[in-house]
Amino acid sequence: MRLSAYFLPTLKDTPTEAQILSHRLMLRAGMIRQTSAGIYAWLPLGHRVLRKIEQIVRSEQDAAGAVELLMPTVQSAELWRASGRYEDYGKEMLRIRDRHDREMLYGPTAEEVITDIVKGTLKSYRDLPRTLYNIQWKFRDEIRPRFGVMRGREFLMKDAYSFDLDFAGAKRAYQKMFLAYLRTFARMGIRAIPMKADSGPIGGDMSHEFIILADTGESAVFCDRRWVEWDVLASAPAYDQDLEPFFADATGIYAATEEKHNPDTCPLPAEQLVTARGIEVGHIFYFGTKYSKPLGAVVAGPDGNPVTLEMGSYGIGVSRLVAAVIEASHDDAGIIWPESVAPFKVGLINLKSGDAACDKVCADLYDVLRTAQVEVLYDDREERPGVKFADMDLIGLPWQLVVGPRGLKAGTVELKNRATGERLELSQDSALERLTS
Ligand code: ATP
Ligand code: MG
């Protein structure tokens, strides 16, 4: 992509309305634009990151055996009356009336819809287990939308729902998602710690929030120091293996949200306890027959008798993750994208646009990179080098390839690693080799 033909409204000044760093950086880097309170348009650069994150989430859901579908954003109130949640959900639900005066709503979550879809389609125990997911916009009329896309009103969520015959099956589905979540977040370069969370009236230990530690987090969290150092995935099994030992190990290491943590019963010695703030990026939840029972979702069991489906639901805040990754990876100059979610891999900087030699070399490098399927943003604008460097640091692409008249005379270009700051003077060929290998 040539920057001269792109849409990247970067800001020099720090927007005063933004209270946390990721929000400021997303506005300054031209990633999002607020259109109403808590509602954002994703500008091209932000949109690319959102799609990258979505794709990682999708591929790990698929690997764990979940099956993708797409449910509508607008739902009927009727289903929510049947589950008993229509009145309970309160003011966070955006209620809508259609032209026939029918009550509709913009879905804040989709347990009712998915249960209604599988009802009568999953007919027998032989149709189980099944986990279905979608990646769809949700709306929650948050009392205090803030921190940009971190707590928006409209946000993109991956929500999966598992259906099983019995508790043992539901537990296995839960453990698969538990592992899939660890893999998902690790691929984005962030450490999300599964923390015991409030599991409501059902109780048990089958509710975990996945939380990344960050000073700007909205909730207080408590965990064993080992979580901060431990590479939990080093010993992770494959999905078709017995997941119980891994799950027992991982959940045996203390980590709890504020609601669950009790200083009086916490098993950790003080020096082993990390007290921090955290951002919730995912939440997994077992809830038995809470929705399947009122909605009548049953299958025929092995003996022919009807069995009410055992369910769990599993959310990931896809749009929140864009901000969370930034909170975890930045410096004074701007964002530092992990390569897996970067909007482009390389920023090609022409220090002297209009100079025949620089233009020619840049055009060649740009072509070679694109042919090799390397995502490259070419800053071909007629701007001062200082502006180009500052913008490129701000938007945080992993690599900067810098072409200027002085280097060209010596036969070199400069390759800068955004994360480490390391700069190398290289021939064009060896720079290209590093970027395409
Ligand atoms: P929170 O405690 O932050 O309000 P929640 O418990 O209501 O979140 P869930 O219902 O578990 O959220 O939703 C699944 C995921 O969706 C959350 O883990 C979070 O990452 C994301 N999410 C929830 N609410 C928002 C929001 N207002 N803006 C952006 N992402 C959100
Ligand atoms: Mg939650």
mmCIF file of N, CA, C and O and ligand atoms in Angstrom, residues 140 142 149-152 155 157 209 280-283 315-317 319-320, ligand 1:
data_model
loop_
_atom_site.group_PDB
_atom_site.id
_atom_site.type_symbol
_atom_site.label_atom_id
_atom_site.label_comp_id
_atom_site.label_asym_id
_atom_site.label_seq_id
_atom_site.Cartn_x
_atom_site.Cartn_y
_atom_site.Cartn_z
ATOM 1 N N ARG A 140 -23.782 -3.451 24.112
ATOM 2 C CA ARG A 140 -24.172 -3.335 25.525
ATOM 3 C C ARG A 140 -24.150 -1.857 25.861
ATOM 4 O O ARG A 140 -23.130 -1.196 25.681
ATOM 5 N N GLU A 142 -23.395 0.228 27.948
ATOM 6 C CA GLU A 142 -22.593 0.396 29.161
ATOM 7 C C GLU A 142 -22.895 1.735 29.816
ATOM 8 O O GLU A 142 -23.037 2.754 29.130
ATOM 9 N N VAL A 149 -11.960 1.552 22.582
ATOM 10 C CA VAL A 149 -12.583 0.253 22.283
ATOM 11 C C VAL A 149 -12.427 -0.736 23.432
ATOM 12 O O VAL A 149 -12.963 -1.838 23.390
ATOM 13 N N MET A 150 -11.703 -0.333 24.456
ATOM 14 C CA MET A 150 -11.539 -1.201 25.628
ATOM 15 C C MET A 150 -12.891 -1.458 26.301
ATOM 16 O O MET A 150 -13.187 -2.574 26.712
ATOM 17 N N ARG A 151 -13.658 -0.408 26.479
ATOM 18 C CA ARG A 151 -15.021 -0.573 26.985
ATOM 19 C C ARG A 151 -15.944 0.252 26.114
ATOM 20 O O ARG A 151 -16.293 1.387 26.426
ATOM 21 N N GLY A 152 -16.282 -0.327 24.977
ATOM 22 C CA GLY A 152 -17.170 0.364 24.058
ATOM 23 C C GLY A 152 -18.608 -0.048 24.333
ATOM 24 O O GLY A 152 -18.891 -0.830 25.235
ATOM 25 N N PHE A 155 -19.101 -3.658 20.253
ATOM 26 C CA PHE A 155 -17.776 -4.277 20.224
ATOM 27 C C PHE A 155 -17.851 -5.648 19.567
ATOM 28 O O PHE A 155 -18.912 -6.274 19.508
ATOM 29 N N MET A 157 -17.069 -9.499 19.375
ATOM 30 C CA MET A 157 -16.824 -10.598 20.303
ATOM 31 C C MET A 157 -16.829 -11.924 19.551
ATOM 32 O O MET A 157 -17.603 -12.120 18.621
ATOM 33 N N GLU A 209 -11.774 -16.108 33.974
ATOM 34 C CA GLU A 209 -11.552 -14.927 33.154
ATOM 35 C C GLU A 209 -10.092 -14.931 32.764
ATOM 36 O O GLU A 209 -9.231 -15.200 33.596
ATOM 37 N N GLU A 280 -9.624 -7.822 31.269
ATOM 38 C CA GLU A 280 -10.254 -9.094 30.902
ATOM 39 C C GLU A 280 -10.378 -9.175 29.387
ATOM 40 O O GLU A 280 -11.064 -8.368 28.768
ATOM 41 N N VAL A 281 -9.712 -10.169 28.804
ATOM 42 C CA VAL A 281 -9.800 -10.326 27.351
ATOM 43 C C VAL A 281 -10.640 -11.544 26.949
ATOM 44 O O VAL A 281 -11.002 -11.697 25.785
ATOM 45 N N GLY A 282 -10.934 -12.406 27.915
ATOM 46 C CA GLY A 282 -11.773 -13.558 27.595
ATOM 47 C C GLY A 282 -12.418 -14.094 28.855
ATOM 48 O O GLY A 282 -11.968 -13.811 29.975
ATOM 49 N N HIS A 283 -13.499 -14.839 28.655
ATOM 50 C CA HIS A 283 -14.211 -15.389 29.807
ATOM 51 C C HIS A 283 -14.841 -16.706 29.379
ATOM 52 O O HIS A 283 -15.540 -16.759 28.367
ATOM 53 N N GLY A 315 -16.328 -16.505 25.712
ATOM 54 C CA GLY A 315 -16.215 -15.234 24.986
ATOM 55 C C GLY A 315 -14.787 -14.732 24.892
ATOM 56 O O GLY A 315 -13.966 -14.968 25.782
ATOM 57 N N ILE A 316 -14.498 -14.067 23.787
ATOM 58 C CA ILE A 316 -13.232 -13.327 23.660
ATOM 59 C C ILE A 316 -13.573 -11.936 23.146
ATOM 60 O O ILE A 316 -14.346 -11.792 22.186
ATOM 61 N N GLY A 317 -13.014 -10.918 23.768
ATOM 62 C CA GLY A 317 -13.228 -9.541 23.329
ATOM 63 C C GLY A 317 -12.268 -9.191 22.205
ATOM 64 O O GLY A 317 -11.157 -8.725 22.443
ATOM 65 N N SER A 319 -12.361 -6.901 19.704
ATOM 66 C CA SER A 319 -11.990 -5.491 19.525
ATOM 67 C C SER A 319 -11.237 -4.962 20.753
ATOM 68 O O SER A 319 -10.307 -4.164 20.613
ATOM 69 N N ARG A 320 -11.604 -5.431 21.951
ATOM 70 C CA ARG A 320 -10.854 -5.008 23.147
ATOM 71 C C ARG A 320 -9.400 -5.435 23.058
ATOM 72 O O ARG A 320 -8.502 -4.734 23.541
HETATM 73 P P1 ATP B 1 -16.599 -6.850 31.738
HETATM 74 O O1 ATP B 1 -16.456 -7.517 33.079
HETATM 75 O O2 ATP B 1 -15.311 -6.253 31.226
HETATM 76 O O3 ATP B 1 -17.749 -5.908 31.656
HETATM 77 P P2 ATP B 1 -18.152 -9.048 30.872
HETATM 78 O O4 ATP B 1 -17.851 -9.974 31.968
HETATM 79 O O5 ATP B 1 -19.423 -8.326 30.873
HETATM 80 O O6 ATP B 1 -16.943 -7.988 30.724
HETATM 81 P P3 ATP B 1 -18.403 -11.169 28.968
HETATM 82 O O7 ATP B 1 -19.861 -11.203 28.943
HETATM 83 O O8 ATP B 1 -17.653 -12.231 29.666
HETATM 84 O O9 ATP B 1 -17.919 -9.749 29.479
HETATM 85 O O10 ATP B 1 -17.904 -10.964 27.459
HETATM 86 C C1 ATP B 1 -16.811 -11.660 26.871
HETATM 87 C C2 ATP B 1 -15.661 -10.701 26.538
HETATM 88 O O11 ATP B 1 -16.114 -9.591 25.770
HETATM 89 C C3 ATP B 1 -15.021 -10.080 27.753
HETATM 90 O O12 ATP B 1 -14.041 -10.952 28.308
HETATM 91 C C4 ATP B 1 -14.388 -8.831 27.185
HETATM 92 O O13 ATP B 1 -13.111 -9.128 26.663
HETATM 93 C C5 ATP B 1 -15.315 -8.451 26.062
HETATM 94 N N1 ATP B 1 -16.167 -7.321 26.427
HETATM 95 C C6 ATP B 1 -17.203 -7.315 27.301
HETATM 96 N N2 ATP B 1 -17.761 -6.104 27.384
HETATM 97 C C7 ATP B 1 -17.059 -5.305 26.535
HETATM 98 C C8 ATP B 1 -17.164 -3.932 26.165
HETATM 99 N N3 ATP B 1 -18.093 -3.124 26.706
HETATM 100 N N4 ATP B 1 -16.288 -3.438 25.257
HETATM 101 C C9 ATP B 1 -15.350 -4.241 24.719
HETATM 102 N N5 ATP B 1 -15.210 -5.539 25.020
HETATM 103 C C10 ATP B 1 -16.049 -6.073 25.914
#
